[in-house]
Amino acid sequence: MKKLISSIILTLFVSFPVMSEINVGISGSIIGFYGEGMETETNADGGVTKTQSAGAFEENMNELFVEYDAGPIIVGLSYNPEGIETPENVNVQNDADPSAPTTATNTVKAEFENLMTLYAIVPTPLLGFYGKVGYVQADITTLELLGTGGNYPDTDTTGFVAGIGYQQDIGNFFVRAEVLGAMYDDVTLDNTSLQNFGGSATGASTEGTAKKITVSEMMSANATLAVGYSF
């Protein structure tokens, strides 16, 4: 995915005419994320248990951006150098065997890294207002500590973003305010090992359980202020 975005940016550099302006800048956003998760457990005898939940959180985000202003359209790339970390979820599981009660604590969170957006800005006839659409990509690093064993691999996701904004020019400088919404592709992760939890103090065999997590309906909305300079 990073190679694809790099190829597109290189194409932009050699495709636009010389009179095109280059814009660079920095932006700050308040962004809210929402997602729905499902954990699917399949035990040794084929039984399946599904647990669903939904959650949302708010975070601050800063981005750097570079753009080509070709007049009728502006094409740019933004990058978040800091990463966005989700809240930590803690789950304590209790063994159902009363003869040897045990517990296992699972802590799970994730971090969105290398968040990049390739976008186009299209000015409208209304002075200063514009529409914005883009394609977003992010790596997802899983940061879990599972008392029940195993772990989940890192992955990535892609999506689309759209919104509206307003730009005020001040000489070669400009200030923007915009509101954007994004939808992301679903993510499915399989635990790297069977979850062994249960048994007794005498060493009775444990039951193997395979676990899978699916995160769907991932979306975000953000309000952004940006400051830039045109060369």
PDB file of C-alpha atoms in Angstrom:
ATOM      1  CA  MET A   1       0.000   0.000   0.000  1.00  0.00           C
ATOM      2  CA  LYS A   2       2.807   2.459   0.821  1.00  0.00           C
ATOM      3  CA  LYS A   3       4.438   1.675  -2.561  1.00  0.00           C
ATOM      4  CA  LEU A   4       1.128   2.405  -4.315  1.00  0.00           C
ATOM      5  CA  ILE A   5       0.747   5.787  -2.612  1.00  0.00           C
ATOM      6  CA  SER A   6       4.391   6.650  -3.354  1.00  0.00           C
ATOM      7  CA  SER A   7       3.853   5.808  -7.033  1.00  0.00           C
ATOM      8  CA  ILE A   8       0.787   8.037  -7.201  1.00  0.00           C
ATOM      9  CA  ILE A   9       2.656  10.954  -5.606  1.00  0.00           C
ATOM     10  CA  LEU A  10       5.545  10.516  -8.082  1.00  0.00           C
ATOM     11  CA  THR A  11       3.045  10.592 -10.948  1.00  0.00           C
ATOM     12  CA  LEU A  12       1.577  13.827  -9.598  1.00  0.00           C
ATOM     13  CA  PHE A  13       5.027  15.443  -9.471  1.00  0.00           C
ATOM     14  CA  VAL A  14       5.656  14.824 -13.174  1.00  0.00           C
ATOM     15  CA  SER A  15       2.087  15.301 -14.423  1.00  0.00           C
ATOM     16  CA  PHE A  16       1.065  18.768 -13.247  1.00  0.00           C
ATOM     17  CA  PRO A  17       2.248  21.849 -15.147  1.00  0.00           C
ATOM     18  CA  VAL A  18       5.126  23.978 -13.945  1.00  0.00           C
ATOM     19  CA  MET A  19       2.848  26.879 -12.950  1.00  0.00           C
ATOM     20  CA  SER A  20       1.182  24.703 -10.309  1.00  0.00           C
ATOM     21  CA  GLU A  21       1.657  25.891  -6.732  1.00  0.00           C
ATOM     22  CA  ILE A  22       3.056  23.716  -3.964  1.00  0.00           C
ATOM     23  CA  ASN A  23       1.361  23.955  -0.572  1.00  0.00           C
ATOM     24  CA  VAL A  24       2.797  22.670   2.698  1.00  0.00           C
ATOM     25  CA  GLY A  25       1.307  22.870   6.158  1.00  0.00           C
ATOM     26  CA  ILE A  26       0.258  21.357   9.443  1.00  0.00           C
ATOM     27  CA  SER A  27      -3.184  20.563  10.836  1.00  0.00           C
ATOM     28  CA  GLY A  28      -4.713  19.739  14.183  1.00  0.00           C
ATOM     29  CA  SER A  29      -7.922  17.757  14.649  1.00  0.00           C
ATOM     30  CA  ILE A  30     -10.334  16.505  17.245  1.00  0.00           C
ATOM     31  CA  ILE A  31     -11.323  13.078  15.947  1.00  0.00           C
ATOM     32  CA  GLY A  32     -13.835  10.510  17.147  1.00  0.00           C
ATOM     33  CA  PHE A  33     -13.665   6.806  16.270  1.00  0.00           C
ATOM     34  CA  TYR A  34     -16.397   4.144  16.390  1.00  0.00           C
ATOM     35  CA  GLY A  35     -16.296   0.407  15.774  1.00  0.00           C
ATOM     36  CA  GLU A  36     -18.158  -2.837  16.430  1.00  0.00           C
ATOM     37  CA  GLY A  37     -16.291  -5.954  17.518  1.00  0.00           C
ATOM     38  CA  MET A  38     -17.164  -9.651  17.516  1.00  0.00           C
ATOM     39  CA  GLU A  39     -15.148 -12.385  19.221  1.00  0.00           C
ATOM     40  CA  THR A  40     -15.792 -15.897  17.915  1.00  0.00           C
ATOM     41  CA  GLU A  41     -14.675 -18.844  20.054  1.00  0.00           C
ATOM     42  CA  THR A  42     -14.649 -22.357  18.608  1.00  0.00           C
ATOM     43  CA  ASN A  43     -13.910 -25.130  21.099  1.00  0.00           C
ATOM     44  CA  ALA A  44     -12.631 -28.651  20.500  1.00  0.00           C
ATOM     45  CA  ASP A  45     -16.084 -30.211  20.112  1.00  0.00           C
ATOM     46  CA  GLY A  46     -17.155 -27.697  17.449  1.00  0.00           C
ATOM     47  CA  GLY A  47     -19.220 -25.460  19.698  1.00  0.00           C
ATOM     48  CA  VAL A  48     -19.188 -21.778  18.752  1.00  0.00           C
ATOM     49  CA  THR A  49     -19.647 -18.820  21.099  1.00  0.00           C
ATOM     50  CA  LYS A  50     -19.916 -15.274  19.775  1.00  0.00           C
ATOM     51  CA  THR A  51     -19.568 -12.115  21.863  1.00  0.00           C
ATOM     52  CA  GLN A  52     -20.367  -8.703  20.381  1.00  0.00           C
ATOM     53  CA  SER A  53     -19.669  -5.186  21.625  1.00  0.00           C
ATOM     54  CA  ALA A  54     -19.316  -1.646  20.297  1.00  0.00           C
ATOM     55  CA  GLY A  55     -17.175   1.233  21.421  1.00  0.00           C
ATOM     56  CA  ALA A  56     -16.127   4.792  20.659  1.00  0.00           C
ATOM     57  CA  PHE A  57     -13.346   7.106  21.751  1.00  0.00           C
ATOM     58  CA  GLU A  58     -12.060  10.617  21.089  1.00  0.00           C
ATOM     59  CA  GLU A  59      -8.482  11.686  20.421  1.00  0.00           C
ATOM     60  CA  ASN A  60      -6.415  14.660  19.228  1.00  0.00           C
ATOM     61  CA  MET A  61      -4.503  14.245  15.971  1.00  0.00           C
ATOM     62  CA  ASN A  62      -1.819  16.294  14.200  1.00  0.00           C
ATOM     63  CA  GLU A  63      -0.871  15.876  10.559  1.00  0.00           C
ATOM     64  CA  LEU A  64       1.642  17.223   8.066  1.00  0.00           C
ATOM     65  CA  PHE A  65       0.564  17.748   4.467  1.00  0.00           C
ATOM     66  CA  VAL A  66       1.955  18.607   1.046  1.00  0.00           C
ATOM     67  CA  GLU A  67      -0.169  19.526  -1.972  1.00  0.00           C
ATOM     68  CA  TYR A  68      -0.160  20.449  -5.643  1.00  0.00           C
ATOM     69  CA  ASP A  69      -2.530  23.301  -6.443  1.00  0.00           C
ATOM     70  CA  ALA A  70      -3.339  22.991 -10.160  1.00  0.00           C
ATOM     71  CA  GLY A  71      -6.088  25.610 -10.104  1.00  0.00           C
ATOM     72  CA  PRO A  72      -9.315  23.664 -10.649  1.00  0.00           C
ATOM     73  CA  ILE A  73      -8.227  20.944  -8.225  1.00  0.00           C
ATOM     74  CA  ILE A  74      -5.750  20.495  -5.375  1.00  0.00           C
ATOM     75  CA  VAL A  75      -4.200  17.057  -4.841  1.00  0.00           C
ATOM     76  CA  GLY A  76      -2.403  16.315  -1.580  1.00  0.00           C
ATOM     77  CA  LEU A  77      -1.014  13.785   0.858  1.00  0.00           C
ATOM     78  CA  SER A  78      -1.299  14.066   4.648  1.00  0.00           C
ATOM     79  CA  TYR A  79       0.595  12.020   7.231  1.00  0.00           C
ATOM     80  CA  ASN A  80       0.123  11.543  10.971  1.00  0.00           C
ATOM     81  CA  PRO A  81       3.603  11.037  12.520  1.00  0.00           C
ATOM     82  CA  GLU A  82       2.404  10.298  16.056  1.00  0.00           C
ATOM     83  CA  GLY A  83      -0.024   7.383  15.920  1.00  0.00           C
ATOM     84  CA  ILE A  84      -3.425   7.064  17.596  1.00  0.00           C
ATOM     85  CA  GLU A  85      -3.870   4.650  20.506  1.00  0.00           C
ATOM     86  CA  THR A  86      -7.228   3.139  21.433  1.00  0.00           C
ATOM     87  CA  PRO A  87      -8.397   2.828  25.049  1.00  0.00           C
ATOM     88  CA  GLU A  88      -7.377  -0.368  26.849  1.00  0.00           C
ATOM     89  CA  ASN A  89     -10.018  -3.044  27.320  1.00  0.00           C
ATOM     90  CA  VAL A  90      -9.624  -5.400  30.315  1.00  0.00           C
ATOM     91  CA  ASN A  91     -11.451  -8.727  30.475  1.00  0.00           C
ATOM     92  CA  VAL A  92     -11.202 -11.173  33.406  1.00  0.00           C
ATOM     93  CA  GLN A  93     -12.261 -14.748  32.647  1.00  0.00           C
ATOM     94  CA  ASN A  94     -13.224 -17.171  35.418  1.00  0.00           C
ATOM     95  CA  ASP A  95     -12.933 -20.941  35.128  1.00  0.00           C
ATOM     96  CA  ALA A  96     -16.238 -22.708  35.605  1.00  0.00           C
ATOM     97  CA  ASP A  97     -14.614 -25.662  37.472  1.00  0.00           C
ATOM     98  CA  PRO A  98     -15.515 -25.127  41.190  1.00  0.00           C
ATOM     99  CA  SER A  99     -12.914 -27.686  42.345  1.00  0.00           C
ATOM    100  CA  ALA A 100     -10.015 -25.590  41.066  1.00  0.00           C
ATOM    101  CA  PRO A 101     -11.151 -22.002  40.433  1.00  0.00           C
ATOM    102  CA  THR A 102      -8.753 -19.936  38.350  1.00  0.00           C
ATOM    103  CA  THR A 103      -8.884 -16.609  36.565  1.00  0.00           C
ATOM    104  CA  ALA A 104      -7.132 -15.175  33.537  1.00  0.00           C
ATOM    105  CA  THR A 105      -6.894 -11.474  32.680  1.00  0.00           C
ATOM    106  CA  ASN A 106      -6.776 -10.243  29.094  1.00  0.00           C
ATOM    107  CA  THR A 107      -5.816  -6.641  28.291  1.00  0.00           C
ATOM    108  CA  VAL A 108      -6.237  -5.482  24.701  1.00  0.00           C
ATOM    109  CA  LYS A 109      -5.629  -2.232  22.856  1.00  0.00           C
ATOM    110  CA  ALA A 110      -4.363  -1.177  19.441  1.00  0.00           C
ATOM    111  CA  GLU A 111      -2.480   1.676  17.830  1.00  0.00           C
ATOM    112  CA  PHE A 112      -3.136   3.198  14.409  1.00  0.00           C
ATOM    113  CA  GLU A 113       0.235   4.080  12.870  1.00  0.00           C
ATOM    114  CA  ASN A 114       1.462   5.568   9.581  1.00  0.00           C
ATOM    115  CA  LEU A 115      -1.963   7.078   8.939  1.00  0.00           C
ATOM    116  CA  MET A 116      -1.820   8.550   5.427  1.00  0.00           C
ATOM    117  CA  THR A 117      -4.527  10.158   3.316  1.00  0.00           C
ATOM    118  CA  LEU A 118      -4.303  10.802  -0.414  1.00  0.00           C
ATOM    119  CA  TYR A 119      -6.949  13.414  -1.187  1.00  0.00           C
ATOM    120  CA  ALA A 120      -8.381  15.916  -3.665  1.00  0.00           C
ATOM    121  CA  ILE A 121      -9.819  19.334  -2.845  1.00  0.00           C
ATOM    122  CA  VAL A 122     -12.315  20.853  -5.288  1.00  0.00           C
ATOM    123  CA  PRO A 123     -13.210  24.548  -4.815  1.00  0.00           C
ATOM    124  CA  THR A 124     -16.880  25.508  -5.136  1.00  0.00           C
ATOM    125  CA  PRO A 125     -18.455  28.654  -6.630  1.00  0.00           C
ATOM    126  CA  LEU A 126     -19.029  29.837  -3.056  1.00  0.00           C
ATOM    127  CA  LEU A 127     -15.972  31.930  -2.251  1.00  0.00           C
ATOM    128  CA  GLY A 128     -13.611  30.029   0.034  1.00  0.00           C
ATOM    129  CA  PHE A 129     -15.668  26.831   0.389  1.00  0.00           C
ATOM    130  CA  TYR A 130     -14.516  23.482  -1.004  1.00  0.00           C
ATOM    131  CA  GLY A 131     -15.294  19.784  -1.095  1.00  0.00           C
ATOM    132  CA  LYS A 132     -12.742  17.139  -0.128  1.00  0.00           C
ATOM    133  CA  VAL A 133     -12.528  13.400  -0.877  1.00  0.00           C
ATOM    134  CA  GLY A 134      -9.718  10.979  -0.203  1.00  0.00           C
ATOM    135  CA  TYR A 135      -8.347   7.496   0.298  1.00  0.00           C
ATOM    136  CA  VAL A 136      -6.914   6.648   3.726  1.00  0.00           C
ATOM    137  CA  GLN A 137      -4.548   3.871   4.855  1.00  0.00           C
ATOM    138  CA  ALA A 138      -3.269   2.953   8.320  1.00  0.00           C
ATOM    139  CA  ASP A 139      -1.210   0.209   9.949  1.00  0.00           C
ATOM    140  CA  ILE A 140      -2.775  -1.373  13.044  1.00  0.00           C
ATOM    141  CA  THR A 141      -0.422  -2.573  15.773  1.00  0.00           C
ATOM    142  CA  THR A 142      -2.035  -4.861  18.358  1.00  0.00           C
ATOM    143  CA  LEU A 143      -0.882  -4.282  21.944  1.00  0.00           C
ATOM    144  CA  GLU A 144      -2.413  -7.110  23.926  1.00  0.00           C
ATOM    145  CA  LEU A 145      -1.455  -9.163  26.979  1.00  0.00           C
ATOM    146  CA  LEU A 146      -3.577 -12.309  27.039  1.00  0.00           C
ATOM    147  CA  GLY A 147      -3.684 -14.344  30.225  1.00  0.00           C
ATOM    148  CA  THR A 148      -5.489 -17.036  28.233  1.00  0.00           C
ATOM    149  CA  GLY A 149      -2.487 -17.320  25.888  1.00  0.00           C
ATOM    150  CA  GLY A 150      -1.577 -16.450  22.329  1.00  0.00           C
ATOM    151  CA  ASN A 151      -1.669 -13.085  20.606  1.00  0.00           C
ATOM    152  CA  TYR A 152      -3.110 -11.340  17.574  1.00  0.00           C
ATOM    153  CA  PRO A 153      -0.973 -10.306  14.575  1.00  0.00           C
ATOM    154  CA  ASP A 154      -0.607  -6.738  13.336  1.00  0.00           C
ATOM    155  CA  THR A 155      -2.587  -5.740  10.259  1.00  0.00           C
ATOM    156  CA  ASP A 156      -3.721  -2.689   8.285  1.00  0.00           C
ATOM    157  CA  THR A 157      -6.890  -1.130   6.960  1.00  0.00           C
ATOM    158  CA  THR A 158      -7.965   1.247   4.215  1.00  0.00           C
ATOM    159  CA  GLY A 159     -10.979   3.468   3.702  1.00  0.00           C
ATOM    160  CA  PHE A 160     -12.500   6.563   2.155  1.00  0.00           C
ATOM    161  CA  VAL A 161     -12.925  10.063   3.551  1.00  0.00           C
ATOM    162  CA  ALA A 162     -15.146  12.953   2.463  1.00  0.00           C
ATOM    163  CA  GLY A 163     -16.174  16.332   3.803  1.00  0.00           C
ATOM    164  CA  ILE A 164     -16.364  20.082   3.339  1.00  0.00           C
ATOM    165  CA  GLY A 165     -14.156  22.998   4.333  1.00  0.00           C
ATOM    166  CA  TYR A 166     -13.443  26.698   4.115  1.00  0.00           C
ATOM    167  CA  GLN A 167     -10.141  28.378   3.197  1.00  0.00           C
ATOM    168  CA  GLN A 168      -9.043  31.954   3.910  1.00  0.00           C
ATOM    169  CA  ASP A 169      -5.969  33.190   2.059  1.00  0.00           C
ATOM    170  CA  ILE A 170      -3.606  35.675   3.747  1.00  0.00           C
ATOM    171  CA  GLY A 171      -0.883  36.501   1.231  1.00  0.00           C
ATOM    172  CA  ASN A 172       1.066  33.306   0.650  1.00  0.00           C
ATOM    173  CA  PHE A 173      -0.359  31.828   3.844  1.00  0.00           C
ATOM    174  CA  PHE A 174      -3.775  30.200   4.209  1.00  0.00           C
ATOM    175  CA  VAL A 175      -5.985  28.955   7.016  1.00  0.00           C
ATOM    176  CA  ARG A 176      -8.524  26.135   6.641  1.00  0.00           C
ATOM    177  CA  ALA A 177     -11.377  24.774   8.724  1.00  0.00           C
ATOM    178  CA  GLU A 178     -12.998  21.504   7.688  1.00  0.00           C
ATOM    179  CA  VAL A 179     -15.279  18.706   8.829  1.00  0.00           C
ATOM    180  CA  LEU A 180     -14.611  15.180   7.537  1.00  0.00           C
ATOM    181  CA  GLY A 181     -16.056  11.694   7.906  1.00  0.00           C
ATOM    182  CA  ALA A 182     -14.390   8.376   7.042  1.00  0.00           C
ATOM    183  CA  MET A 183     -15.349   4.708   6.679  1.00  0.00           C
ATOM    184  CA  TYR A 184     -12.775   1.904   7.010  1.00  0.00           C
ATOM    185  CA  ASP A 185     -12.622  -1.696   5.793  1.00  0.00           C
ATOM    186  CA  ASP A 186     -13.409  -4.500   8.245  1.00  0.00           C
ATOM    187  CA  VAL A 187     -10.515  -6.248  10.005  1.00  0.00           C
ATOM    188  CA  THR A 188     -10.395  -9.937  10.999  1.00  0.00           C
ATOM    189  CA  LEU A 189      -7.625 -11.382  13.202  1.00  0.00           C
ATOM    190  CA  ASP A 190      -7.016 -14.996  14.235  1.00  0.00           C
ATOM    191  CA  ASN A 191      -5.255 -15.750  17.497  1.00  0.00           C
ATOM    192  CA  THR A 192      -1.834 -17.259  16.852  1.00  0.00           C
ATOM    193  CA  SER A 193      -2.436 -20.234  19.156  1.00  0.00           C
ATOM    194  CA  LEU A 194      -5.207 -22.214  20.813  1.00  0.00           C
ATOM    195  CA  GLN A 195      -6.439 -20.724  24.068  1.00  0.00           C
ATOM    196  CA  ASN A 196      -5.936 -23.269  26.851  1.00  0.00           C
ATOM    197  CA  PHE A 197      -7.892 -22.323  29.945  1.00  0.00           C
ATOM    198  CA  GLY A 198      -9.432 -24.686  32.472  1.00  0.00           C
ATOM    199  CA  GLY A 199      -8.592 -28.087  33.862  1.00  0.00           C
ATOM    200  CA  SER A 200      -7.853 -28.927  37.465  1.00  0.00           C
ATOM    201  CA  ALA A 201      -4.996 -28.802  39.954  1.00  0.00           C
ATOM    202  CA  THR A 202      -4.391 -32.526  39.399  1.00  0.00           C
ATOM    203  CA  GLY A 203      -3.294 -31.875  35.827  1.00  0.00           C
ATOM    204  CA  ALA A 204      -6.444 -32.846  33.968  1.00  0.00           C
ATOM    205  CA  SER A 205      -6.339 -31.968  30.256  1.00  0.00           C
ATOM    206  CA  THR A 206      -7.505 -28.544  29.194  1.00  0.00           C
ATOM    207  CA  GLU A 207      -9.888 -27.725  26.398  1.00  0.00           C
ATOM    208  CA  GLY A 208      -8.433 -25.989  23.348  1.00  0.00           C
ATOM    209  CA  THR A 209     -10.336 -22.964  22.085  1.00  0.00           C
ATOM    210  CA  ALA A 210      -9.637 -21.150  18.820  1.00  0.00           C
ATOM    211  CA  LYS A 211     -10.436 -17.423  18.874  1.00  0.00           C
ATOM    212  CA  LYS A 212     -11.069 -14.915  16.111  1.00  0.00           C
ATOM    213  CA  ILE A 213     -11.814 -11.189  16.367  1.00  0.00           C
ATOM    214  CA  THR A 214     -13.644  -9.198  13.690  1.00  0.00           C
ATOM    215  CA  VAL A 215     -13.923  -5.403  13.860  1.00  0.00           C
ATOM    216  CA  SER A 216     -16.539  -3.891  11.557  1.00  0.00           C
ATOM    217  CA  GLU A 217     -18.424  -0.643  10.992  1.00  0.00           C
ATOM    218  CA  MET A 218     -15.225   1.287  11.683  1.00  0.00           C
ATOM    219  CA  MET A 219     -15.735   4.987  11.093  1.00  0.00           C
ATOM    220  CA  SER A 220     -14.445   8.354  12.221  1.00  0.00           C
ATOM    221  CA  ALA A 221     -15.437  12.017  12.178  1.00  0.00           C
ATOM    222  CA  ASN A 222     -13.154  14.962  12.766  1.00  0.00           C
ATOM    223  CA  ALA A 223     -13.076  18.754  12.947  1.00  0.00           C
ATOM    224  CA  THR A 224      -9.800  20.192  11.674  1.00  0.00           C
ATOM    225  CA  LEU A 225      -7.921  23.494  11.625  1.00  0.00           C
ATOM    226  CA  ALA A 226      -4.958  23.787   9.264  1.00  0.00           C
ATOM    227  CA  VAL A 227      -2.322  26.405   8.492  1.00  0.00           C
ATOM    228  CA  GLY A 228      -0.292  26.301   5.295  1.00  0.00           C
ATOM    229  CA  TYR A 229       2.027  28.179   2.971  1.00  0.00           C
ATOM    230  CA  SER A 230       1.976  28.325  -0.844  1.00  0.00           C
ATOM    231  CA  PHE A 231       5.201  28.514  -2.839  1.00  0.00           C
TER     232      PHE A 231
END
